[in-house]
Coordinates of C-alpha atoms in Angstrom, one line a residue:
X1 CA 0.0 0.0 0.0
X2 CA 2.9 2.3 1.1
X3 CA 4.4 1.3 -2.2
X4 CA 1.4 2.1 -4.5
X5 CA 1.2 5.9 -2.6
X6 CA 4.8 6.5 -3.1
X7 CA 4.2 5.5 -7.0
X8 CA 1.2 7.6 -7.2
X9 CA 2.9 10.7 -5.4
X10 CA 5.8 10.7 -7.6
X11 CA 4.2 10.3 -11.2
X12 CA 1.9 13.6 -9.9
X13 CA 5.2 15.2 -9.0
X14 CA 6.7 14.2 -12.5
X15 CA 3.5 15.3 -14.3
X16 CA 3.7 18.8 -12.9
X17 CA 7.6 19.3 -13.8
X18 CA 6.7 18.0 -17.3
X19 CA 3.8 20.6 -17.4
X20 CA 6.1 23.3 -15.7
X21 CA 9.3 23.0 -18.4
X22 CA 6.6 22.7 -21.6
X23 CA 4.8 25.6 -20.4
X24 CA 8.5 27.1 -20.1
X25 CA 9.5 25.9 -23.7
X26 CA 6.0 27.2 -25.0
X27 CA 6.6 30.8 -23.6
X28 CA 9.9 31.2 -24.8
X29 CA 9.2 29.9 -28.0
X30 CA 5.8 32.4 -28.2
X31 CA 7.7 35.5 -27.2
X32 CA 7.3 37.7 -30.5
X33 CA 3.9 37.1 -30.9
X34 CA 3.3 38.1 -27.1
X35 CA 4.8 41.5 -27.7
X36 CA 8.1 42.9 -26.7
X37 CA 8.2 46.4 -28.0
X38 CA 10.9 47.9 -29.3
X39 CA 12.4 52.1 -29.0
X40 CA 11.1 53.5 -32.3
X41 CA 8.0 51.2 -33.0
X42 CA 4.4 52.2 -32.9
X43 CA 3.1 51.5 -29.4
X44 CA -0.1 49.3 -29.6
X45 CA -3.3 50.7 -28.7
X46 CA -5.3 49.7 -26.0
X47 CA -8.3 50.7 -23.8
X48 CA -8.6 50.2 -19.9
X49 CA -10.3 51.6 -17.1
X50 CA -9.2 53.9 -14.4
X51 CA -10.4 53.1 -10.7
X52 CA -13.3 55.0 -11.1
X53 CA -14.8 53.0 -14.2
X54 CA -13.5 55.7 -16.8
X55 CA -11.8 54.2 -20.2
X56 CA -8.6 55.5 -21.3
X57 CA -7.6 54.2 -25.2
X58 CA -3.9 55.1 -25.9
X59 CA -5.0 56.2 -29.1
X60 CA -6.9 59.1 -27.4
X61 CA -3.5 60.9 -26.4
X62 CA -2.1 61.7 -29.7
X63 CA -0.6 64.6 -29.6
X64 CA 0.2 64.6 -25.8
X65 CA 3.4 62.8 -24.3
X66 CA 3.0 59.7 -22.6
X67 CA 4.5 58.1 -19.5
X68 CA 3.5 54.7 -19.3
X69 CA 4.2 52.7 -16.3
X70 CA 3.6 49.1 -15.6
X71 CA 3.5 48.4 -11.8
X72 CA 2.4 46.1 -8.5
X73 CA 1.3 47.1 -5.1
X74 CA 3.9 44.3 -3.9
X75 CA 6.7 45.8 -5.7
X76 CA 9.0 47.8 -3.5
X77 CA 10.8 49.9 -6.5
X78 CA 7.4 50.8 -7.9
X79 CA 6.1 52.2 -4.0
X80 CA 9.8 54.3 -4.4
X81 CA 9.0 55.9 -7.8
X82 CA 5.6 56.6 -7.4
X83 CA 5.5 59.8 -5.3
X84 CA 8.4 60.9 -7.8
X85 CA 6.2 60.1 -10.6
X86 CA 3.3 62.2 -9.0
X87 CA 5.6 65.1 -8.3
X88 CA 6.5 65.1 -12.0
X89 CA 3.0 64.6 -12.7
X90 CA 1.4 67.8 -11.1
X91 CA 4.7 70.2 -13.3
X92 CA 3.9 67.9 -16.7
X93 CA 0.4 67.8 -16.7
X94 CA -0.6 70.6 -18.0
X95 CA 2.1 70.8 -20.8
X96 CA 1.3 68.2 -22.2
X97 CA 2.4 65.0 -21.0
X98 CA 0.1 62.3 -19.5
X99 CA 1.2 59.2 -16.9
X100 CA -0.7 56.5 -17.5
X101 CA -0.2 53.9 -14.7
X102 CA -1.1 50.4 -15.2
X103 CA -1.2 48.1 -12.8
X104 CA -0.8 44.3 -13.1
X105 CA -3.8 42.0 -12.1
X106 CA -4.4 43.4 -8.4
X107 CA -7.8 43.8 -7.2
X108 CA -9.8 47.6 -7.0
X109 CA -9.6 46.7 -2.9
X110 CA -5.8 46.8 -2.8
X111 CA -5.2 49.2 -5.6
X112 CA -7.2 52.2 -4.1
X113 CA -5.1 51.5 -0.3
X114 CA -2.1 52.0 -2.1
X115 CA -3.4 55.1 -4.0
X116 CA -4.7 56.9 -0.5
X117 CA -1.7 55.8 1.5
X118 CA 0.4 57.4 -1.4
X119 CA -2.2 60.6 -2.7
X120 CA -1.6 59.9 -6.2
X121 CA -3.5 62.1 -8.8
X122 CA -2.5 60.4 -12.3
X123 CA -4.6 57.5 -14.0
X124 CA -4.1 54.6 -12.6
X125 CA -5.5 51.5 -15.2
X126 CA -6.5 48.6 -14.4
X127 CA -4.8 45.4 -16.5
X128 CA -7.0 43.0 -14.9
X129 CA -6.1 40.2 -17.0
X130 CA -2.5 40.8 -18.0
X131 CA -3.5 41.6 -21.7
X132 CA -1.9 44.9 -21.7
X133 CA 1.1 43.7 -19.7
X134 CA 1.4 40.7 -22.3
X135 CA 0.3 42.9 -25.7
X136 CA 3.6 44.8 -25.0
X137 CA 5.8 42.1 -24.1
X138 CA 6.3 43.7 -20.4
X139 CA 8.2 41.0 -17.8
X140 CA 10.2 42.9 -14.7
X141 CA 8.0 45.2 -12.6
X142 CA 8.5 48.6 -12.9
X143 CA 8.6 48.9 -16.5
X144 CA 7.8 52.5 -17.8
X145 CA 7.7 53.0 -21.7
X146 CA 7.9 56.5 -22.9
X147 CA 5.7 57.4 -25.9
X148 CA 6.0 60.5 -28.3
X149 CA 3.2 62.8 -29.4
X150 CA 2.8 60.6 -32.7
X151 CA 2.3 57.4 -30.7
X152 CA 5.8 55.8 -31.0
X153 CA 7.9 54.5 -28.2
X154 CA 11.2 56.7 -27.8
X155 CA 12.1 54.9 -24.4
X156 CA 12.3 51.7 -22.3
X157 CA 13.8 51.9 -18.7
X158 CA 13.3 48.5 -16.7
X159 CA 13.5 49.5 -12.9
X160 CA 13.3 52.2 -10.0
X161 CA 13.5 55.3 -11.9
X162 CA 14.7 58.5 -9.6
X163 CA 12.8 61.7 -9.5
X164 CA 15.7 63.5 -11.8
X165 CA 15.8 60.4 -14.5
X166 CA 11.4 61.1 -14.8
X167 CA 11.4 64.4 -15.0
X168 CA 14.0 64.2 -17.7
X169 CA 12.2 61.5 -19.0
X170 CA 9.2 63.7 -19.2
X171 CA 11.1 66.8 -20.6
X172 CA 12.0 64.4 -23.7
X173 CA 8.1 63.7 -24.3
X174 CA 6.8 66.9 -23.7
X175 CA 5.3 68.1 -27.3
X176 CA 6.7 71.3 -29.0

């Protein structure tokens, strides 16, 4: 009997590391088609709601200067840039440049703590379902992606960004 439990137990374990490396093969192999933007392309349009049911569609800021963010509650580097990024965001916003922040798969609950405990002001999206996150390719949390006033990407910065690298970062976006 011990025998037969010890047999079952290890053919579940090896069916979940068989699952776990094709899954890893399959997401490797599907990388391109997932996204993975590149400086100088045409950043993808996309339309998600702020936390107070309003859509935002990329699209809809031609002409503006856009600072997207990808970011996490949980994610220590994104709590350090934000109140940077809502510094910026109260010189940049009326000249022109927009931050759109989009966080990853948290729930509304969680999302509008961290937005009291930290008085942020800008958008902040909601990318329930990781489409956004996945449409551009997006894997280490913060990622911010600057976009020009004709909609293409000029920048990718990976990382805690400092108040002096986003307001350059904004200067660079602002329009003309």
């Amino acid at each position: 009997m011990k025998k037969k439990k010890r047999l079952v137990m290890r053919s579940i374990i090896l069916v979940i590391m068989l699952a776990a490396i094709v899954y890893t093969l399959y997401a490797n192999f599907t990388k391109e088609t997932r996204g993975e933007m590149a400086v100088g392309e045409q950043a993808p349009d996309f339309i998600l709601s702020d936390m107070d049911g309003n859509e935002h569609r990329l699209s809809d800021y031609r002409g503006q200067g856009v600072f997207l963010n990808f970011w996490g509650t949980w994610c220590k580097p994104c709590e350090r840039e934000m109140p940077y990024m809502n510094n910026q965001y109260e010189v940049y916003k009326d000249q022109g440049v927009e931050i759109l922040a989009v966080n990853v798969g948290e729930p509304e609950f969680v999302i509008n703590k961290f937005i009291q405990k930290h008085g942020l002001n800008f958008p902040i999206l909601k990318d329930t379902n990781k489409e956004v996150l996945n449409l551009y390719g997006v894997t280490p949390l913060p990622t911010t992606m600057l976009i020009d006033p004709e909609g293409k990407i000029t920048a990718i910065e990976t990382g805690e960004l400092s108040e002096a690298k986003i307001k350059g970062m904004m200067e660079s976006i602002k329009p003309q």
